Coordinates of C-alpha atoms and ligand atoms in Angstrom, one line a residue:
M1 CA 0.0 0.0 0.0
V2 CA 1.4 3.4 -1.0
F3 CA -0.8 5.3 1.4
A4 CA -3.5 4.7 3.9
T5 CA -6.4 6.7 5.2
Q6 CA -7.9 6.7 8.7
N7 CA -10.7 4.5 7.5
E8 CA -9.8 0.8 7.7
K9 CA -12.7 -0.3 5.5
L10 CA -11.5 2.0 2.8
N11 CA -7.9 0.9 3.2
Q12 CA -9.0 -2.7 2.8
W13 CA -11.1 -2.0 -0.3
M14 CA -8.3 0.0 -1.9
N15 CA -5.9 -2.8 -1.3
E16 CA -8.2 -5.4 -2.8
V17 CA -8.7 -3.3 -5.9
L18 CA -5.0 -2.5 -6.2
Q19 CA -4.2 -6.2 -6.3
M20 CA -6.8 -6.9 -8.9
V21 CA -6.2 -4.0 -11.3
R22 CA -2.4 -3.7 -10.9
P23 CA -1.9 0.0 -11.8
S24 CA 1.6 1.4 -12.3
D25 CA 0.9 4.3 -9.9
I26 CA -1.7 5.2 -7.3
Y27 CA -3.0 8.7 -6.4
L28 CA -5.3 9.9 -3.6
C29 CA -7.3 13.0 -4.6
D30 CA -7.3 16.0 -2.2
G31 CA -9.9 17.9 -4.2
S32 CA -7.8 21.1 -4.5
K33 CA -7.8 23.6 -7.4
D34 CA -4.2 22.8 -7.9
E35 CA -4.9 19.1 -8.3
Y36 CA -7.6 19.9 -10.9
N37 CA -5.2 22.2 -12.9
R38 CA -2.4 19.6 -12.8
M39 CA -4.8 16.9 -14.0
I40 CA -6.1 19.1 -16.8
Q41 CA -2.5 19.9 -17.9
L42 CA -1.8 16.2 -18.2
L43 CA -4.8 15.9 -20.4
V44 CA -3.8 18.9 -22.5
Q45 CA -0.3 17.4 -23.0
S46 CA -1.7 14.0 -24.0
G47 CA -4.0 15.8 -26.6
A48 CA -7.2 14.6 -24.9
A49 CA -8.2 18.2 -23.8
I50 CA -8.3 21.2 -26.1
P51 CA -8.0 24.5 -24.3
L52 CA -10.6 27.0 -25.6
S53 CA -9.6 30.6 -26.4
T54 CA -13.0 32.0 -25.6
H55 CA -13.8 30.4 -22.2
P56 CA -11.3 30.9 -19.4
N57 CA -10.0 27.6 -17.9
S58 CA -12.3 25.6 -20.2
Y59 CA -11.5 22.6 -22.3
L60 CA -13.1 20.5 -25.1
F61 CA -12.9 16.7 -25.1
R62 CA -14.0 14.3 -27.9
S63 CA -15.1 10.9 -26.9
D64 CA -14.7 7.7 -28.9
P65 CA -17.7 7.5 -31.3
S66 CA -18.8 4.3 -29.6
D67 CA -18.9 6.0 -26.2
V68 CA -21.3 8.9 -26.3
A69 CA -24.1 8.3 -23.8
R70 CA -25.3 6.0 -21.0
V71 CA -25.6 2.4 -22.0
E72 CA -28.9 1.2 -20.5
G73 CA -28.6 -2.1 -22.4
R74 CA -25.3 -2.8 -20.5
T75 CA -26.5 -1.5 -17.1
Y76 CA -27.2 -4.2 -14.4
V77 CA -29.0 -4.3 -11.1
S78 CA -27.7 -7.4 -9.4
Y79 CA -29.5 -9.2 -6.6
P80 CA -29.4 -13.0 -5.9
S81 CA -33.0 -13.1 -7.2
R82 CA -34.1 -11.5 -10.5
E83 CA -37.5 -10.7 -8.9
E84 CA -35.8 -8.0 -6.7
A85 CA -34.4 -6.2 -9.8
G86 CA -37.9 -6.3 -11.3
P87 CA -39.0 -6.2 -14.9
T88 CA -37.5 -2.8 -15.8
N89 CA -33.8 -3.7 -14.9
N90 CA -31.3 -5.9 -16.6
W91 CA -30.3 -8.6 -14.3
I92 CA -27.3 -11.0 -13.9
D93 CA -26.7 -13.1 -10.8
P94 CA -24.2 -11.4 -8.6
D95 CA -21.7 -14.3 -8.4
A96 CA -21.7 -14.7 -12.2
L97 CA -21.5 -11.0 -12.8
K98 CA -18.7 -10.6 -10.4
K99 CA -16.8 -13.5 -12.0
T100 CA -17.1 -11.9 -15.5
M101 CA -16.2 -8.5 -14.3
S102 CA -13.3 -9.7 -12.1
D103 CA -11.8 -11.3 -15.2
L104 CA -12.1 -8.0 -17.0
Y105 CA -10.7 -6.0 -14.1
D106 CA -7.7 -8.3 -13.8
G107 CA -4.8 -6.2 -14.6
C108 CA -7.0 -3.6 -16.4
M109 CA -5.1 -0.6 -15.0
E110 CA -1.6 -1.8 -16.1
G111 CA 0.4 1.2 -17.3
R112 CA -2.0 3.6 -15.8
T113 CA -2.5 5.6 -12.6
M114 CA -5.3 4.4 -10.2
Y115 CA -7.0 7.6 -8.9
V116 CA -8.8 7.3 -5.6
I117 CA -11.6 10.0 -5.3
P118 CA -13.3 10.4 -2.0
F119 CA -16.5 12.5 -2.6
C120 CA -19.5 13.7 -0.8
M121 CA -23.0 13.7 -2.4
G122 CA -25.0 16.6 -0.7
P123 CA -23.8 19.7 1.1
L124 CA -20.9 18.8 3.5
G125 CA -22.3 18.2 6.9
S126 CA -25.9 17.8 5.7
P127 CA -27.9 15.0 7.5
L128 CA -28.9 13.9 4.0
A129 CA -25.4 13.7 2.6
K130 CA -23.6 10.4 1.7
V131 CA -20.0 9.6 1.1
G132 CA -18.7 7.6 -1.8
V133 CA -15.2 6.7 -3.0
E134 CA -14.6 6.3 -6.7
I135 CA -11.5 4.4 -7.9
T136 CA -10.9 5.2 -11.6
D137 CA -8.1 5.1 -14.2
S138 CA -9.6 8.1 -16.1
P139 CA -8.2 11.6 -15.3
Y140 CA -11.1 13.0 -17.3
V141 CA -13.4 11.4 -14.7
V142 CA -11.4 12.9 -11.9
C143 CA -11.8 16.4 -13.4
N144 CA -15.5 15.9 -13.9
M145 CA -16.0 14.6 -10.4
H146 CA -14.2 17.7 -9.1
I147 CA -17.0 19.8 -10.6
M148 CA -20.0 17.4 -10.1
T149 CA -19.3 16.4 -6.5
R150 CA -17.5 17.6 -3.4
V151 CA -14.2 15.8 -3.7
G152 CA -11.2 15.3 -1.4
T153 CA -10.1 15.9 2.1
A154 CA -13.4 17.2 3.3
A155 CA -15.1 14.0 2.2
L156 CA -12.5 11.9 3.9
E157 CA -13.0 13.9 7.1
M158 CA -16.7 13.4 6.9
L159 CA -16.0 9.7 6.5
G160 CA -13.8 9.5 9.6
A161 CA -12.4 6.3 11.0
D162 CA -15.5 4.2 10.9
G163 CA -18.0 6.0 8.7
E164 CA -19.8 4.2 5.8
F165 CA -19.1 4.9 2.1
V166 CA -20.3 3.6 -1.2
P167 CA -17.4 1.9 -3.0
C168 CA -17.5 2.8 -6.7
L169 CA -15.0 1.0 -8.9
H170 CA -14.5 2.3 -12.4
S171 CA -12.1 1.4 -15.2
I172 CA -12.1 2.4 -18.9
G173 CA -10.9 -1.1 -19.5
V174 CA -7.8 -0.4 -21.6
P175 CA -4.5 -1.4 -20.0
L176 CA -1.4 0.1 -21.5
K177 CA 1.4 -2.3 -22.2
E178 CA 5.0 -1.2 -22.0
G179 CA 5.8 1.1 -25.0
E180 CA 2.2 1.2 -26.2
E181 CA 0.7 4.5 -27.4
D182 CA -2.4 5.7 -25.7
V183 CA -5.4 7.2 -27.6
P184 CA -7.3 10.4 -26.6
W185 CA -10.4 8.5 -25.4
P186 CA -9.6 4.9 -24.5
C187 CA -12.7 2.7 -23.8
A188 CA -13.8 -0.9 -24.2
P189 CA -16.1 -2.2 -27.0
I190 CA -19.8 -2.1 -26.2
E191 CA -20.1 -5.9 -25.5
K192 CA -17.4 -5.5 -22.8
K193 CA -19.0 -2.5 -21.1
Y194 CA -20.8 -3.2 -17.7
I195 CA -22.4 -0.7 -15.5
S196 CA -23.2 -2.9 -12.5
H197 CA -24.9 -2.3 -9.2
F198 CA -24.9 -4.7 -6.2
P199 CA -27.5 -2.9 -4.0
D200 CA -27.4 -5.4 -1.1
E201 CA -23.7 -4.5 -0.7
R202 CA -24.2 -0.9 -1.7
L203 CA -21.5 -1.5 -4.3
I204 CA -20.9 -0.2 -7.8
W205 CA -18.7 -1.7 -10.5
S206 CA -18.4 0.0 -13.8
Y207 CA -16.2 -1.1 -16.7
G208 CA -15.4 -0.1 -20.2
S209 CA -17.0 3.4 -20.7
G210 CA -15.6 6.9 -19.8
Y211 CA -18.8 8.8 -20.6
G212 CA -21.2 10.6 -18.3
G213 CA -23.4 8.5 -16.0
N214 CA -21.5 5.4 -17.0
A215 CA -18.3 6.8 -15.4
L216 CA -19.1 9.6 -13.1
L217 CA -20.4 7.1 -10.5
G218 CA -21.7 9.6 -7.9
K219 CA -24.5 10.6 -10.3
K220 CA -26.9 8.0 -11.6
C221 CA -25.2 5.0 -10.0
L222 CA -24.8 6.2 -6.5
A223 CA -27.3 9.2 -6.2
L224 CA -30.1 7.3 -7.9
R225 CA -29.7 3.5 -8.3
I226 CA -28.0 2.8 -4.9
A227 CA -29.6 5.8 -3.2
S228 CA -33.1 4.7 -4.2
V229 CA -32.5 1.5 -2.3
M230 CA -31.2 3.3 0.7
A231 CA -34.1 5.7 0.5
R232 CA -36.6 2.8 0.5
D233 CA -34.9 1.2 3.5
E234 CA -34.5 4.4 5.4
G235 CA -37.8 6.1 4.6
W236 CA -36.7 8.9 2.3
M237 CA -36.7 9.6 -1.5
A238 CA -34.0 9.7 -4.2
E239 CA -35.5 11.0 -7.4
H240 CA -34.5 12.1 -11.0
M241 CA -35.7 15.6 -10.3
L242 CA -34.7 19.2 -10.6
I243 CA -35.3 21.5 -7.7
L244 CA -36.3 25.2 -8.1
R245 CA -37.6 28.1 -6.0
L246 CA -40.3 30.5 -7.4
T247 CA -41.1 33.7 -5.7
N248 CA -44.3 35.5 -6.6
P249 CA -44.7 39.3 -6.8
E250 CA -45.9 39.3 -3.2
G251 CA -42.7 37.6 -2.1
R252 CA -44.2 34.2 -1.3
Q253 CA -41.8 31.3 -2.1
F254 CA -42.8 28.0 -3.7
H255 CA -40.4 25.1 -4.1
V256 CA -40.9 22.8 -7.1
A257 CA -39.3 19.4 -7.8
A258 CA -39.9 18.0 -11.3
A259 CA -39.1 14.6 -12.9
F260 CA -38.7 14.4 -16.7
P261 CA -36.8 11.7 -18.5
S262 CA -33.2 12.4 -19.7
A263 CA -33.0 15.3 -22.2
C264 CA -36.6 16.3 -21.6
G265 CA -36.1 19.7 -20.0
K266 CA -35.0 19.5 -16.4
T267 CA -31.9 21.7 -16.8
N268 CA -33.9 24.2 -18.8
L269 CA -36.8 24.4 -16.3
A270 CA -34.3 24.5 -13.3
M271 CA -32.8 27.7 -14.7
L272 CA -36.0 29.2 -15.9
T273 CA -36.1 32.9 -16.8
P274 CA -39.8 33.6 -16.1
T275 CA -41.7 35.6 -18.7
V276 CA -44.5 36.4 -16.4
E277 CA -44.3 39.8 -14.7
G278 CA -42.9 39.9 -11.2
W279 CA -42.1 36.2 -10.8
K280 CA -38.5 35.2 -9.9
C281 CA -36.8 31.8 -10.3
E282 CA -33.8 30.4 -8.4
C283 CA -32.1 27.1 -9.2
I284 CA -31.3 24.5 -6.6
G285 CA -30.6 21.5 -8.7
D286 CA -31.0 20.3 -12.3
D287 CA -31.0 16.5 -12.2
I288 CA -31.3 14.7 -8.8
A289 CA -33.2 15.4 -5.6
W290 CA -32.9 13.6 -2.2
M291 CA -35.8 14.3 0.0
K292 CA -36.7 13.6 3.6
I293 CA -39.6 14.4 5.9
G294 CA -38.5 17.2 8.3
D295 CA -39.5 17.9 11.9
D296 CA -42.5 20.0 10.7
G297 CA -43.8 17.1 8.7
R298 CA -43.0 18.6 5.3
L299 CA -40.8 17.1 2.6
Y300 CA -37.4 18.7 2.4
A301 CA -35.1 18.4 -0.7
I302 CA -31.4 18.7 -1.3
N303 CA -29.4 18.6 -4.5
P304 CA -26.7 15.9 -3.9
E305 CA -24.6 17.3 -6.8
S306 CA -22.4 20.4 -7.0
G307 CA -22.3 20.8 -10.8
F308 CA -24.4 20.5 -14.0
F309 CA -23.7 17.9 -16.6
G310 CA -26.0 19.5 -19.1
V311 CA -27.1 18.7 -22.7
A312 CA -25.4 21.3 -25.0
P313 CA -27.5 21.1 -28.2
G314 CA -30.5 23.3 -27.9
T315 CA -28.9 25.5 -25.2
S316 CA -28.8 29.1 -26.2
H317 CA -29.2 32.7 -24.9
E318 CA -32.7 32.4 -26.2
S319 CA -33.7 29.1 -24.6
N320 CA -31.5 29.0 -21.5
P321 CA -29.5 32.2 -20.9
M322 CA -28.6 31.2 -17.4
A323 CA -26.9 28.0 -18.6
M324 CA -25.0 30.0 -21.2
E325 CA -23.8 32.3 -18.4
T326 CA -22.9 29.3 -16.2
L327 CA -20.7 27.7 -18.8
K328 CA -18.7 30.8 -19.6
K329 CA -15.7 29.6 -17.6
N330 CA -14.2 26.7 -15.7
T331 CA -16.2 24.3 -17.9
I332 CA -15.5 20.9 -19.5
F333 CA -17.2 20.5 -22.9
T334 CA -17.6 17.0 -24.4
N335 CA -18.4 16.3 -28.0
C336 CA -19.1 19.8 -29.1
L337 CA -17.9 21.3 -32.3
L338 CA -14.7 23.3 -32.3
T339 CA -14.8 26.5 -34.3
D340 CA -11.8 28.0 -36.2
E341 CA -11.7 30.7 -33.5
G342 CA -11.1 28.1 -30.7
D343 CA -14.7 28.4 -29.4
V344 CA -17.3 25.6 -29.0
W345 CA -20.5 25.4 -30.9
W346 CA -23.6 23.2 -31.1
E347 CA -26.8 22.9 -33.0
G348 CA -29.5 25.2 -31.6
M349 CA -27.0 27.8 -30.3
D350 CA -27.9 31.4 -31.2
G351 CA -25.9 33.4 -33.7
D352 CA -24.4 32.3 -37.0
T353 CA -23.7 28.7 -37.8
P354 CA -19.9 28.5 -38.3
A355 CA -18.8 28.2 -41.9
H356 CA -16.2 25.6 -40.9
G357 CA -15.3 23.8 -37.8
I358 CA -14.0 20.4 -36.4
D359 CA -16.9 18.2 -35.5
W360 CA -17.3 16.0 -32.4
R361 CA -15.5 13.2 -34.3
G362 CA -12.5 15.4 -35.0
L363 CA -13.2 15.8 -38.7
D364 CA -13.7 18.9 -40.8
W365 CA -17.3 20.1 -40.8
T366 CA -19.3 22.7 -42.8
P367 CA -23.0 23.4 -42.6
D368 CA -23.7 21.3 -45.6
C369 CA -22.5 18.1 -44.0
D370 CA -25.3 15.6 -43.5
H371 CA -24.5 15.1 -39.8
P372 CA -24.5 17.4 -36.8
G373 CA -21.3 19.2 -35.8
A374 CA -22.0 18.4 -32.1
H375 CA -23.2 15.0 -31.0
P376 CA -26.9 15.2 -29.9
N377 CA -25.8 14.1 -26.4
A378 CA -22.8 16.6 -26.2
R379 CA -22.6 18.0 -22.7
F380 CA -21.0 20.8 -20.6
T381 CA -19.8 20.1 -17.0
S382 CA -20.0 23.4 -15.0
P383 CA -19.9 24.3 -11.3
A384 CA -23.4 25.0 -10.0
A385 CA -22.1 27.9 -8.0
Q386 CA -21.5 29.7 -11.3
C387 CA -25.2 29.8 -12.2
P388 CA -26.3 33.5 -11.9
I389 CA -29.6 32.4 -10.4
I390 CA -28.3 29.7 -8.1
S391 CA -30.4 30.0 -4.9
P392 CA -28.6 31.4 -1.8
D393 CA -30.1 28.3 -0.1
W394 CA -28.9 25.7 -2.6
E395 CA -26.4 24.2 -0.1
K396 CA -28.7 24.6 3.0
P397 CA -28.0 21.4 4.9
V398 CA -31.7 20.7 5.7
G399 CA -32.8 21.5 2.1
V400 CA -35.9 23.3 1.0
P401 CA -39.6 22.4 1.6
I402 CA -41.3 21.1 -1.5
D403 CA -44.8 22.4 -2.5
V404 CA -45.2 21.0 -5.9
F405 CA -44.1 17.8 -7.7
I406 CA -44.2 17.7 -11.5
F407 CA -44.0 14.7 -13.7
G408 CA -43.8 14.8 -17.5
G409 CA -42.3 13.6 -20.7
R410 CA -42.0 14.2 -24.3
R411 CA -45.2 13.3 -26.2
S412 CA -46.1 14.8 -29.5
T413 CA -49.8 13.7 -29.1
V414 CA -52.4 12.9 -26.5
A415 CA -51.0 14.4 -23.3
P416 CA -52.2 18.0 -22.6
L417 CA -49.9 20.9 -21.6
V418 CA -50.7 20.4 -17.9
R419 CA -53.0 18.7 -15.5
E420 CA -53.2 18.4 -11.8
A421 CA -53.9 15.1 -10.0
F422 CA -57.1 14.8 -7.9
D423 CA -55.1 13.6 -4.9
W424 CA -51.9 11.8 -3.9
D425 CA -52.8 8.4 -5.2
H426 CA -53.9 9.8 -8.5
G427 CA -50.7 11.7 -8.6
V428 CA -48.7 8.5 -8.1
F429 CA -50.8 7.0 -10.8
L430 CA -49.8 9.8 -13.1
G431 CA -46.1 9.3 -12.2
T432 CA -46.4 5.6 -12.8
T433 CA -48.0 6.0 -16.2
A434 CA -45.5 8.6 -17.5
G435 CA -44.6 8.0 -21.1
S436 CA -42.0 9.7 -23.2
E437 CA -40.3 9.5 -26.5
T438 CA -36.7 8.3 -26.1
T439 CA -33.7 10.7 -26.6
A440 CA -30.0 10.7 -27.4
A441 CA -29.1 10.5 -23.6
N442 CA -29.0 6.7 -24.0
I443 CA -27.4 4.7 -26.7
G444 CA -30.3 3.3 -28.7
A445 CA -33.3 4.3 -30.8
V446 CA -34.4 7.9 -30.5
G447 CA -38.1 9.1 -30.6
K448 CA -39.6 5.8 -29.6
L449 CA -42.5 6.0 -27.0
R450 CA -41.8 4.1 -23.9
W451 CA -43.2 4.0 -20.3
D452 CA -40.9 5.8 -18.0
P453 CA -42.5 6.0 -14.5
F454 CA -41.3 9.0 -12.6
A455 CA -38.5 9.3 -15.2
M456 CA -36.8 6.5 -13.1
V457 CA -36.9 3.5 -15.4
P458 CA -33.2 3.7 -16.1
F459 CA -32.3 4.7 -12.5
C460 CA -34.4 2.7 -10.0
G461 CA -32.2 0.2 -8.1
Y462 CA -35.0 -2.3 -7.2
N463 CA -38.3 -3.7 -8.3
M464 CA -40.3 -0.8 -9.5
G465 CA -43.5 -2.3 -8.2
D466 CA -42.1 -1.8 -4.7
Y467 CA -40.9 1.7 -5.7
F468 CA -44.5 2.6 -6.6
Q469 CA -45.5 1.4 -3.1
H470 CA -42.8 3.5 -1.6
W471 CA -44.3 6.5 -3.2
L472 CA -47.7 5.6 -1.8
N473 CA -46.2 5.1 1.7
M474 CA -44.5 8.5 1.6
G475 CA -47.9 10.1 0.7
D476 CA -49.5 8.3 3.7
R477 CA -46.8 9.6 6.0
L478 CA -47.0 13.2 4.6
G479 CA -50.8 13.4 4.7
E480 CA -51.8 17.1 4.6
N481 CA -48.2 18.2 4.1
A482 CA -47.8 16.3 0.8
P483 CA -46.8 18.3 -2.2
R484 CA -49.4 18.8 -4.9
I485 CA -48.8 16.7 -8.0
F486 CA -49.0 17.9 -11.6
Y487 CA -48.2 16.4 -15.0
I488 CA -46.8 18.5 -17.9
N489 CA -46.0 18.0 -21.6
W490 CA -44.1 20.8 -23.3
F491 CA -43.7 18.8 -26.4
R492 CA -47.1 18.4 -28.0
K493 CA -47.0 19.0 -31.7
D494 CA -49.3 20.2 -34.5
G495 CA -50.1 18.3 -37.7
D496 CA -47.0 19.8 -39.3
G497 CA -44.7 18.6 -36.6
N498 CA -44.2 22.0 -34.9
F499 CA -44.3 22.4 -31.1
L500 CA -47.7 23.9 -30.1
W501 CA -46.3 25.4 -26.9
P502 CA -43.3 27.9 -27.0
G503 CA -41.7 26.3 -24.0
Y504 CA -38.6 27.5 -22.0
G505 CA -39.2 30.8 -20.2
E506 CA -42.9 30.6 -21.2
N507 CA -43.2 27.6 -19.0
S508 CA -43.4 30.0 -16.1
R509 CA -47.0 30.7 -17.1
V510 CA -47.8 27.0 -16.3
L511 CA -45.8 27.2 -13.0
K512 CA -47.7 30.3 -12.0
W513 CA -51.0 28.4 -12.4
M514 CA -49.6 25.6 -10.3
C515 CA -48.7 28.0 -7.5
E516 CA -52.2 29.6 -7.7
R517 CA -53.7 26.1 -7.4
V518 CA -51.5 25.6 -4.2
D519 CA -52.8 28.9 -2.8
G520 CA -56.4 28.0 -3.7
K521 CA -56.6 30.9 -6.1
A522 CA -57.2 29.1 -9.4
E523 CA -60.3 27.1 -10.1
G524 CA -59.5 24.7 -12.9
R525 CA -61.7 22.4 -14.8
E526 CA -62.3 18.7 -13.9
T527 CA -61.7 16.2 -16.7
P528 CA -61.4 12.4 -16.6
I529 CA -57.6 12.6 -16.6
G530 CA -57.2 15.4 -13.9
I531 CA -57.8 19.1 -13.3
L532 CA -56.8 21.3 -16.2
P533 CA -56.7 25.1 -16.3
K534 CA -59.5 26.8 -18.1
E535 CA -58.2 28.8 -21.0
E536 CA -58.5 32.0 -19.1
D537 CA -56.8 30.6 -16.0
L538 CA -53.4 30.7 -17.7
D539 CA -51.7 34.1 -17.7
L540 CA -50.8 34.5 -21.4
S541 CA -50.3 38.3 -21.3
G542 CA -47.6 39.3 -23.8
L543 CA -47.6 35.9 -25.4
E544 CA -48.5 35.7 -29.1
M545 CA -50.0 32.3 -29.7
P546 CA -52.8 31.3 -32.1
A547 CA -56.0 30.6 -30.2
E548 CA -56.3 27.2 -31.7
N549 CA -52.9 26.2 -30.3
L550 CA -54.1 26.8 -26.8
K551 CA -57.3 24.8 -27.5
E552 CA -55.3 21.9 -28.7
L553 CA -52.9 22.1 -25.8
L554 CA -55.7 21.9 -23.3
W555 CA -57.8 19.4 -25.2
V556 CA -58.7 16.1 -23.6
D557 CA -59.8 13.6 -26.2
A558 CA -61.7 10.8 -24.4
D559 CA -61.3 8.4 -27.4
E560 CA -57.5 8.9 -27.4
W561 CA -57.4 8.3 -23.6
R562 CA -59.7 5.3 -23.8
A563 CA -57.1 3.9 -26.3
E564 CA -54.3 4.4 -23.7
V565 CA -56.0 2.2 -21.0
P566 CA -55.2 -1.3 -22.4
G567 CA -51.5 -0.2 -22.8
I568 CA -51.4 0.9 -19.2
E569 CA -53.0 -2.3 -18.1
E570 CA -50.5 -4.3 -20.0
F571 CA -47.6 -2.3 -18.5
F572 CA -49.1 -2.8 -15.0
N573 CA -49.3 -6.5 -15.6
T574 CA -45.5 -6.7 -16.1
F575 CA -45.2 -6.0 -12.4
G576 CA -47.4 -9.0 -11.4
D577 CA -48.4 -8.9 -7.8
R578 CA -45.7 -6.3 -7.0
L579 CA -48.0 -3.7 -8.4
P580 CA -49.9 -2.0 -5.6
Q581 CA -53.6 -2.6 -5.6
R582 CA -54.2 1.1 -5.1
L583 CA -52.7 1.7 -8.6
R584 CA -55.0 -0.9 -10.1
D585 CA -57.9 0.9 -8.4
Q586 CA -56.7 4.2 -10.0
L587 CA -56.7 2.6 -13.5
E588 CA -60.3 1.3 -12.9
Q589 CA -61.4 4.7 -11.8
L590 CA -59.8 6.3 -14.9
R591 CA -61.7 3.7 -17.0
Q592 CA -64.9 4.7 -15.3
R593 CA -64.4 8.4 -15.6
L594 CA -63.8 7.9 -19.4
G595 CA -67.1 6.1 -19.6
Ligands
LIG601 P1 -30.6 15.1 -18.6 O1 -29.5 16.0 -18.3 O2 -30.3 14.1 -19.7 O3 -31.3 14.5 -17.4 O4 -31.7 16.1 -19.4 P2 -32.6 17.3 -18.9 O5 -34.0 16.7 -18.5 O6 -31.9 18.2 -18.0 O7 -32.9 18.0 -20.3 P3 -32.5 19.5 -20.9 O8 -33.1 20.6 -20.0 O9 -31.0 19.5 -21.0 O10 -33.3 19.5 -22.3 C1 -32.9 18.7 -23.3 C2 -33.5 19.1 -24.6 O11 -34.9 19.5 -24.5 C3 -32.7 20.4 -25.1 O12 -32.5 20.2 -26.5 C4 -33.7 21.5 -24.9 O13 -33.5 22.5 -25.9 C5 -35.1 20.8 -25.0 N1 -36.1 21.5 -24.2 C6 -36.0 21.8 -22.9 N2 -37.1 22.5 -22.5 C7 -37.9 22.6 -23.5 C8 -39.2 23.2 -23.7 O14 -39.8 23.8 -22.8 N3 -39.8 23.1 -24.9 C9 -39.1 22.4 -26.0 N4 -39.7 22.4 -27.2 N5 -37.9 21.9 -25.8 C10 -37.3 22.0 -24.7
LIG602 C1 -29.2 11.6 -18.0 O1 -29.0 10.8 -18.9 O2 -30.3 11.6 -17.4 C2 -28.2 12.5 -17.5 C3 -26.8 12.4 -18.2 O3 -28.4 13.3 -16.7 S1 -25.9 11.1 -17.5 O4 -25.1 11.6 -16.4 O5 -25.0 10.6 -18.6 O6 -26.7 10.1 -17.0
LIG603 MN1 -30.6 13.2 -15.9

């Protein structure tokens, strides 16, 4: 052992890994700026990082074309019994999976440095925070973890001599033999990639990918898949949700947590610039919420992360000015286009399209190329503290009290702009039956409608039938203090394929209606699928929108909804007797309301 920490369990685990992966060097991260800069310099020298002339202390990386997004097809939740993983997760028996992966890990860090990254998810000292330790052979991962989590000495201090941590083992899976040349983005072929979770042991093993949620193990692996299991066992919630604070013209604050599937608008909503007069938005988090019932019986949320790993394409001064400000400096860009001026560019950015650039694959690109210059899942990694509208309370250890939950997804038809659930059980039913068209955030087909309950299908670490029950249980415990539940769809399209709703900052109009509902100031209109705003309930002042668009956005077509019911029933049946009866009852009630 080259070094040891105060924590015996950690020392033991580091030793085990060391013997298995056999690196040429080992390094314990302290989390300092100096360490970050040294690591980046290493990456610049190797050619993996390209310094940008337009953004101070910012760098562009290009991944291998096979390693551009999460790989849900290679992501496993491993329990002794398949039943515990449930129908929405890939499953391999833990002994078999460990055997396969141990063989892959055997000597996998030869010729490389093994970095040990102690990190904290959640504000340091928060009663909701959890410590993890990631071991990786990717300096790119180290730099990203520096931004996305609280890395280093402070996390080790929190861990102390006998604290608990989640061990997160990561390797890109490309040992370097003596004299062998490295490539800018080493990774293993798809069939050797494994993103594995052993929830009973609170253990994560990831192999073969260097990208995003496959490799930054504090994010989806720890803060969602493993944390969802801890949350079930300990009586709290770990959700794929943004957190924001709205303040109305009278100064009353509302806290909103919203779950949309990947690349469906969380970062955009979290940094909303309201277009309705007098309303203010502050950002608390853009991807993950950990929530616990406080002493006053209300539900309090923290953001376990400290940075944004945001989708670049579509981000502009027009759509998300606060994100554009956030990423001006100290940012890592991955798979964007490099302009001839040394700037980054992506599709959907405002201003002129560059006449020439180097695309995300490293090839010459001009606007008449038949492929995008930036990969559709190109991302920026930026410190949350740099967001101009980050809430002064974003690191408050106890979190913020949630008033409103929003579920939603990307559906070009059927689902209206917004509706409110009749009550908690109906809200859980809406979350359970969330459907969305797939996006580039996962490797696979894009634009295919799939069920994505609570936007958690890729991220729930146990049988989702039990997860639905956990939601019902939380509602029972919260009672009168439970947040109100809404369901939105910003993505409904007209016959020509144009979005009917302008979206982005204009979404504040919908949020305003929700807050008025919470305050008992807006009446609404009962329909079989929930409470919708009457046309005049939405504040549309200053918005130019054809009247027929609004009609269509708030239209509930009973025939279309009746046609949804058998699909829901079929989906429910995949959970067998793990599906709570209360949700079957909800489906029956919907059927009856539809007549
Ligand atoms: P993950 O980081 O993958 O979890 O995604 P996310 O949910 O944070 O999605 P994000 O906010 O990055 O949005 C992804 C895409 O949706 C971008 O291309 C946005 O431009 C687009 N988008 C976001 N909000 C809206 C909206 O209100 N209307 C429309 N039409 N598009 C939107
Ligand atoms: C998502 O896909 O939901 C993301 C990006 O937030 S990743 O970190 O790659 O999972
Ligand atoms: Mn996400």
